[in-house]
Structure formats: C-alpha cells, structure tokens
C-alpha cells in the first residue's frame, strides 16, 4: 500500500494545524532558499510558501504519488523525489521544514545535526513529529499484528517507523550545533465523527506498514480487529463524536 494523497488529506485541516503552529514559530524572518523535507501532497509546502512568498522553495518526498499531488496543488513550485536519509541540498538553506516526516527516517542522532549544518547562519530547521507510539491507537496496531495469522509477516512492520526521543535528548543533540533551540510537546484533541474516523485517519499514516504487507482479505480482517480494540479505548461523546488525543513533538533549531 503506497502513500495515498486522497487518504492522507481526508483530515487535511487536522493534519495541517500542527504545521501552521510550527511555521509560525520559526524565527528566521526572510528566506532565499526554503525546503519542505517530506512535503507529502503539498499542504505543508503551501503553509511554508505563505510565510516566505519570495523564497525559492523546493518540496522533497520519496513518494511519487505524493509529489504528483503536490505539483498539482502548487504548479509554480519545484518538487523532487529523494530519500530524506541521504538527501543533500545543492547549497545552504535558510529554512528546512520537516513536518510529520522524520519519524519515518532512522538515525536521528546523525540526521538532525547534518540538517542543521546545511543551514545558512540565522537559518532554521523546523521539525514536527507524531509522538504517539504509546497511545492506544498504536498499541492496538502492534497487538493485532501479534495476534493473527499474519504474525510472521508483520514482525518487522513496527520498525518502519523510528522511535521518537525525549525532549531533553533532542535538545542535547541540537544545541551544540545551534545558536538557539526551541522545543515543545503538544497534545491535539481531534474531534472525529465516530470510531471509524480513527481507522480512516491511521489508514493514511500509521497503519500503512501493516496493511502494505497483507492482501485485501487480510487487510479487512486486520482492520476489523483493530477497530474492535480501539473502540474500547476511545469512548463516544454525548454528541456521537470521538476525541483522538494526538501528542506531537516540535523543535526549531536556529543556526
């Protein structure tokens, strides 16, 4: 199962809110060259462009379908297909934005300092990552993966996503390379129409490593078991809606 722009953007408003908060916190006032690293379908690129309308802006992603959607959304901007783990800019960058992308990339201990070193003096690296691996939504994924006929094939699925470190770990990692590090953690409480909204949300992100290893019949069975588990963890509100608590880690390192 490849990255699906339409599935991802079913919750565009909710997914875009964190990047609005992140970009608003970048202290760099002007940018000649800005990069959206892991641009997806271009919703984050659009926010970065609104902040730096005069910048030469490049969106980078490794998923062709996402890049195609981003190009349709922002046809005047440049997009390139590349792996974040090995990507190198042609020259220094004034802003590098990585919104909900680096948790899919390993080796943060070397990756983040390398990205800071790619900045111009006064430039900023702005990162937002979901920090929800211990939430019921993700505990249920791992439990279902370990309890069905697919166990042997799904043993490595959880490893597709990197664990997110602590606030203090990232501060200690970034500060020696930065003049300033701003770091915080926020829990968003997204109001979804029902419990199926949570399933649909994570079909566009966290469930992908599991579903991509299954055929259509197995996917349906996996999702049925997953829905049963999360229904017990996310109570229905009086108006019928369901609240999805979603912790996210933010950091802005300015060189």
Tab-separated table of C-alpha atoms in Angstrom:
chain	number	residue	atom	x	y	z
A	1	UNK	CA	0.000	0.000	0.000
A	2	UNK	CA	1.677	3.188	-1.211
A	3	UNK	CA	1.204	6.628	0.276
A	4	UNK	CA	-2.230	7.875	-0.807
A	5	UNK	CA	-2.713	11.648	-1.081
A	6	UNK	CA	-6.510	11.308	-1.010
A	7	UNK	CA	-6.445	9.117	2.111
A	8	UNK	CA	-3.966	11.413	3.842
A	9	UNK	CA	-5.975	14.543	3.035
A	10	UNK	CA	-9.272	13.174	4.350
A	11	UNK	CA	-8.222	15.015	7.505
A	12	UNK	CA	-6.412	17.916	5.875
A	13	UNK	CA	-7.497	20.582	8.373
A	14	UNK	CA	-6.432	18.483	11.351
A	15	UNK	CA	-3.137	17.390	9.768
A	16	UNK	CA	-2.271	20.932	8.681
A	17	UNK	CA	-2.889	22.605	12.042
A	18	UNK	CA	0.431	21.427	13.579
A	19	UNK	CA	2.471	22.717	10.643
A	20	UNK	CA	0.762	26.088	10.928
A	21	UNK	CA	1.851	26.216	14.571
A	22	UNK	CA	5.366	25.088	13.662
A	23	UNK	CA	5.947	27.556	10.813
A	24	UNK	CA	4.606	30.406	12.945
A	25	UNK	CA	7.354	29.664	15.494
A	26	UNK	CA	10.289	29.879	13.040
A	27	UNK	CA	12.353	32.959	13.997
A	28	UNK	CA	14.050	33.313	10.587
A	29	UNK	CA	12.350	36.349	9.062
A	30	UNK	CA	13.470	36.096	5.460
A	31	UNK	CA	14.440	33.138	3.316
A	32	UNK	CA	16.075	32.981	-0.079
A	33	UNK	CA	16.015	29.152	-0.223
A	34	UNK	CA	13.474	27.106	1.742
A	35	UNK	CA	12.908	23.351	1.643
A	36	UNK	CA	9.905	21.263	2.672
A	37	UNK	CA	11.514	17.936	3.516
A	38	UNK	CA	8.840	15.260	3.263
A	39	UNK	CA	6.358	17.554	1.576
A	40	UNK	CA	3.649	14.940	1.035
A	41	UNK	CA	0.721	16.267	-1.027
A	42	UNK	CA	1.837	19.873	-0.595
A	43	UNK	CA	-0.345	21.070	2.284
A	44	UNK	CA	2.739	21.837	4.402
A	45	UNK	CA	4.512	23.374	1.395
A	46	UNK	CA	1.597	25.756	0.991
A	47	UNK	CA	1.982	26.939	4.593
A	48	UNK	CA	5.747	27.428	4.133
A	49	UNK	CA	5.174	29.379	0.919
A	50	UNK	CA	2.683	31.690	2.655
A	51	UNK	CA	5.345	32.504	5.282
A	52	UNK	CA	8.148	33.005	2.738
A	53	UNK	CA	6.472	34.031	-0.545
A	54	UNK	CA	9.691	35.386	-2.077
A	55	UNK	CA	11.772	32.271	-1.364
A	56	UNK	CA	12.969	29.743	-3.886
A	57	UNK	CA	11.045	26.820	-2.426
A	58	UNK	CA	11.656	23.116	-3.027
A	59	UNK	CA	9.454	20.239	-1.883
A	60	UNK	CA	11.159	16.879	-1.355
A	61	UNK	CA	9.473	13.493	-0.931
A	62	UNK	CA	10.192	9.867	-1.805
A	63	UNK	CA	6.607	9.004	-2.813
A	64	UNK	CA	5.773	9.675	-6.470
A	65	UNK	CA	2.012	9.884	-5.841
A	66	UNK	CA	2.519	12.499	-3.135
A	67	UNK	CA	4.810	14.549	-5.352
A	68	UNK	CA	2.282	14.425	-8.192
A	69	UNK	CA	-0.432	15.719	-5.864
A	70	UNK	CA	1.867	18.453	-4.559
A	71	UNK	CA	2.712	19.512	-8.105
A	72	UNK	CA	-0.966	19.815	-8.990
A	73	UNK	CA	-1.589	21.841	-5.861
A	74	UNK	CA	1.372	24.198	-6.336
A	75	UNK	CA	2.339	24.045	-10.019
A	76	UNK	CA	4.705	27.022	-9.782
A	77	UNK	CA	6.926	25.342	-7.173
A	78	UNK	CA	9.755	22.847	-7.621
A	79	UNK	CA	9.433	19.292	-6.294
A	80	UNK	CA	11.971	16.498	-6.329
A	81	UNK	CA	11.933	12.817	-5.450
A	82	UNK	CA	14.581	11.878	-2.912
A	83	UNK	CA	15.168	9.874	0.256
A	84	UNK	CA	15.413	12.149	3.314
A	85	UNK	CA	18.008	9.836	4.834
A	86	UNK	CA	20.510	10.661	2.087
A	87	UNK	CA	19.221	13.999	0.732
A	88	UNK	CA	21.715	16.821	0.447
A	89	UNK	CA	20.858	20.389	-0.664
A	90	UNK	CA	22.750	21.911	-3.572
A	91	UNK	CA	23.688	24.864	-1.330
A	92	UNK	CA	22.888	26.257	2.082
A	93	UNK	CA	19.233	26.628	3.081
A	94	UNK	CA	17.620	29.415	5.072
A	95	UNK	CA	14.729	27.226	6.246
A	96	UNK	CA	14.314	23.460	6.273
A	97	UNK	CA	10.849	22.288	7.269
A	98	UNK	CA	10.271	18.642	8.167
A	99	UNK	CA	6.640	18.256	9.149
A	100	UNK	CA	5.484	14.741	10.119
A	101	UNK	CA	8.258	13.127	8.106
A	102	UNK	CA	11.361	12.437	10.200
A	103	UNK	CA	9.690	9.767	12.343
A	104	UNK	CA	9.841	7.606	9.188
A	105	UNK	CA	13.608	8.140	8.939
A	106	UNK	CA	16.199	6.401	11.174
A	107	UNK	CA	19.379	7.665	12.837
A	108	UNK	CA	18.196	10.999	14.194
A	109	UNK	CA	21.485	11.311	16.075
A	110	UNK	CA	23.291	11.923	12.781
A	111	UNK	CA	20.416	13.141	10.589
A	112	UNK	CA	19.392	16.221	12.580
A	113	UNK	CA	22.901	17.655	13.080
A	114	UNK	CA	23.517	17.150	9.346
A	115	UNK	CA	20.376	19.128	8.518
A	116	UNK	CA	21.396	21.944	10.854
A	117	UNK	CA	24.805	22.091	9.182
A	118	UNK	CA	23.005	22.591	5.851
A	119	UNK	CA	21.558	25.884	7.124
A	120	UNK	CA	22.876	29.350	6.488
A	121	UNK	CA	23.782	31.469	9.516
A	122	UNK	CA	20.492	32.506	11.092
A	123	UNK	CA	18.631	29.768	9.230
A	124	UNK	CA	16.240	27.384	10.970
A	125	UNK	CA	15.418	23.693	10.951
A	126	UNK	CA	11.757	23.241	11.950
A	127	UNK	CA	10.607	19.719	12.824
A	128	UNK	CA	7.300	18.240	13.925
A	129	UNK	CA	6.867	14.534	14.642
A	130	UNK	CA	3.960	12.491	15.988
A	131	UNK	CA	4.905	11.186	19.429
A	132	UNK	CA	2.149	8.625	19.823
A	133	UNK	CA	3.704	5.160	19.800
A	134	UNK	CA	2.407	4.509	23.328
A	135	UNK	CA	-1.113	5.772	22.549
A	136	UNK	CA	-3.965	3.204	22.333
A	137	UNK	CA	-4.130	3.794	18.579
A	138	UNK	CA	-0.622	2.410	18.115
A	139	UNK	CA	-0.621	-0.158	20.889
A	140	UNK	CA	-3.631	-1.704	19.135
A	141	UNK	CA	-1.745	-1.901	15.834
A	142	UNK	CA	1.058	-3.895	17.415
A	143	UNK	CA	-1.337	-6.113	19.384
A	144	UNK	CA	-3.339	-7.048	16.288
A	145	UNK	CA	-0.124	-7.664	14.343
A	146	UNK	CA	0.977	-10.128	17.015
A	147	UNK	CA	-2.327	-11.979	17.373
A	148	UNK	CA	-3.390	-13.038	13.875
A	149	UNK	CA	-2.349	-15.450	11.115
A	150	UNK	CA	-0.132	-12.698	9.723
A	151	UNK	CA	2.189	-12.527	12.746
A	152	UNK	CA	5.277	-13.824	10.948
A	153	UNK	CA	4.908	-11.334	8.083
A	154	UNK	CA	4.219	-8.345	10.323
A	155	UNK	CA	7.100	-8.851	12.715
A	156	UNK	CA	9.115	-6.018	11.180
A	157	UNK	CA	6.234	-3.660	10.350
A	158	UNK	CA	6.549	-1.585	13.513
A	159	UNK	CA	10.193	-0.957	12.637
A	160	UNK	CA	9.241	1.044	9.545
A	161	UNK	CA	8.756	3.959	11.896
A	162	UNK	CA	11.563	5.308	14.086
A	163	UNK	CA	11.052	5.839	17.788
A	164	UNK	CA	10.912	9.480	18.832
A	165	UNK	CA	13.337	10.513	21.565
A	166	UNK	CA	12.663	12.667	24.600
A	167	UNK	CA	12.601	16.454	24.657
A	168	UNK	CA	15.865	16.561	26.613
A	169	UNK	CA	17.561	14.130	24.205
A	170	UNK	CA	16.745	16.259	21.166
A	171	UNK	CA	17.765	19.456	22.954
A	172	UNK	CA	21.130	17.948	23.884
A	173	UNK	CA	21.559	16.699	20.314
A	174	UNK	CA	20.774	20.004	18.611
A	175	UNK	CA	22.188	22.644	20.963
A	176	UNK	CA	25.898	22.114	20.179
A	177	UNK	CA	25.131	22.864	16.511
A	178	UNK	CA	22.640	25.699	17.062
A	179	UNK	CA	22.583	29.209	18.458
A	180	UNK	CA	19.042	28.613	19.688
A	181	UNK	CA	16.808	25.578	20.185
A	182	UNK	CA	13.085	25.944	20.830
A	183	UNK	CA	11.400	22.652	21.703
A	184	UNK	CA	7.943	21.737	22.944
A	185	UNK	CA	5.332	18.981	23.015
A	186	UNK	CA	1.634	19.493	22.329
A	187	UNK	CA	-1.353	17.150	22.554
A	188	UNK	CA	-4.035	17.938	19.984
A	189	UNK	CA	-7.508	16.566	20.611
A	190	UNK	CA	-9.025	15.993	17.198
A	191	UNK	CA	-12.807	15.729	17.045
A	192	UNK	CA	-13.731	12.888	14.667
A	193	UNK	CA	-17.207	11.842	13.587
A	194	UNK	CA	-17.015	8.322	15.032
A	195	UNK	CA	-14.635	5.456	15.810
A	196	UNK	CA	-14.298	4.719	12.089
A	197	UNK	CA	-12.749	8.164	11.766
A	198	UNK	CA	-9.762	6.944	13.783
A	199	UNK	CA	-9.391	3.932	11.499
A	200	UNK	CA	-9.529	6.141	8.418
A	201	UNK	CA	-7.042	8.589	9.942
A	202	UNK	CA	-4.379	5.945	10.517
A	203	UNK	CA	-5.007	4.162	7.224
A	204	UNK	CA	-3.346	7.266	5.797
A	205	UNK	CA	-0.279	7.008	8.043
A	206	UNK	CA	0.471	4.637	10.932
A	207	UNK	CA	-1.381	1.565	9.628
A	208	UNK	CA	0.409	1.626	6.266
A	209	UNK	CA	3.383	-0.570	7.285
A	210	UNK	CA	0.974	-3.284	8.424
A	211	UNK	CA	-1.581	-3.125	5.618
A	212	UNK	CA	1.081	-2.985	2.898
A	213	UNK	CA	2.222	-6.489	3.874
A	214	UNK	CA	-1.286	-8.019	3.608
A	215	UNK	CA	-3.651	-8.869	0.772
A	216	UNK	CA	-7.099	-7.264	0.559
A	217	UNK	CA	-8.878	-10.000	2.526
A	218	UNK	CA	-6.273	-9.890	5.275
A	219	UNK	CA	-6.398	-6.091	5.358
A	220	UNK	CA	-10.135	-6.200	6.020
A	221	UNK	CA	-9.647	-8.721	8.832
A	222	UNK	CA	-6.801	-6.706	10.333
A	223	UNK	CA	-8.845	-3.503	10.271
A	224	UNK	CA	-11.829	-5.258	11.841
A	225	UNK	CA	-9.718	-6.465	14.764
A	226	UNK	CA	-8.077	-3.071	15.040
A	227	UNK	CA	-11.434	-1.302	15.169
A	228	UNK	CA	-12.636	-3.567	17.978
A	229	UNK	CA	-9.588	-2.757	20.074
A	230	UNK	CA	-9.652	0.999	19.641
A	231	UNK	CA	-13.430	1.166	20.209
A	232	UNK	CA	-12.740	0.087	23.775
A	233	UNK	CA	-10.098	2.805	24.220
A	234	UNK	CA	-11.834	5.843	22.689
A	235	UNK	CA	-15.268	6.500	24.227
A	236	UNK	CA	-18.054	8.017	22.163
A	237	UNK	CA	-19.045	11.507	23.318
A	238	UNK	CA	-22.630	12.543	24.002
A	239	UNK	CA	-22.930	14.047	20.528
A	240	UNK	CA	-21.671	10.827	18.910
A	241	UNK	CA	-18.201	12.113	18.101
A	242	UNK	CA	-14.892	10.622	19.245
A	243	UNK	CA	-11.873	12.536	20.528
A	244	UNK	CA	-8.465	11.461	19.258
A	245	UNK	CA	-5.678	12.714	21.552
A	246	UNK	CA	-2.590	13.153	19.384
A	247	UNK	CA	0.767	14.078	21.005
A	248	UNK	CA	3.289	15.799	18.755
A	249	UNK	CA	6.880	16.896	19.363
A	250	UNK	CA	8.097	20.195	17.900
A	251	UNK	CA	11.571	21.649	17.624
A	252	UNK	CA	13.093	24.664	15.902
A	253	UNK	CA	16.895	24.773	15.765
A	254	UNK	CA	18.363	28.063	14.543
A	255	UNK	CA	21.983	28.179	13.464
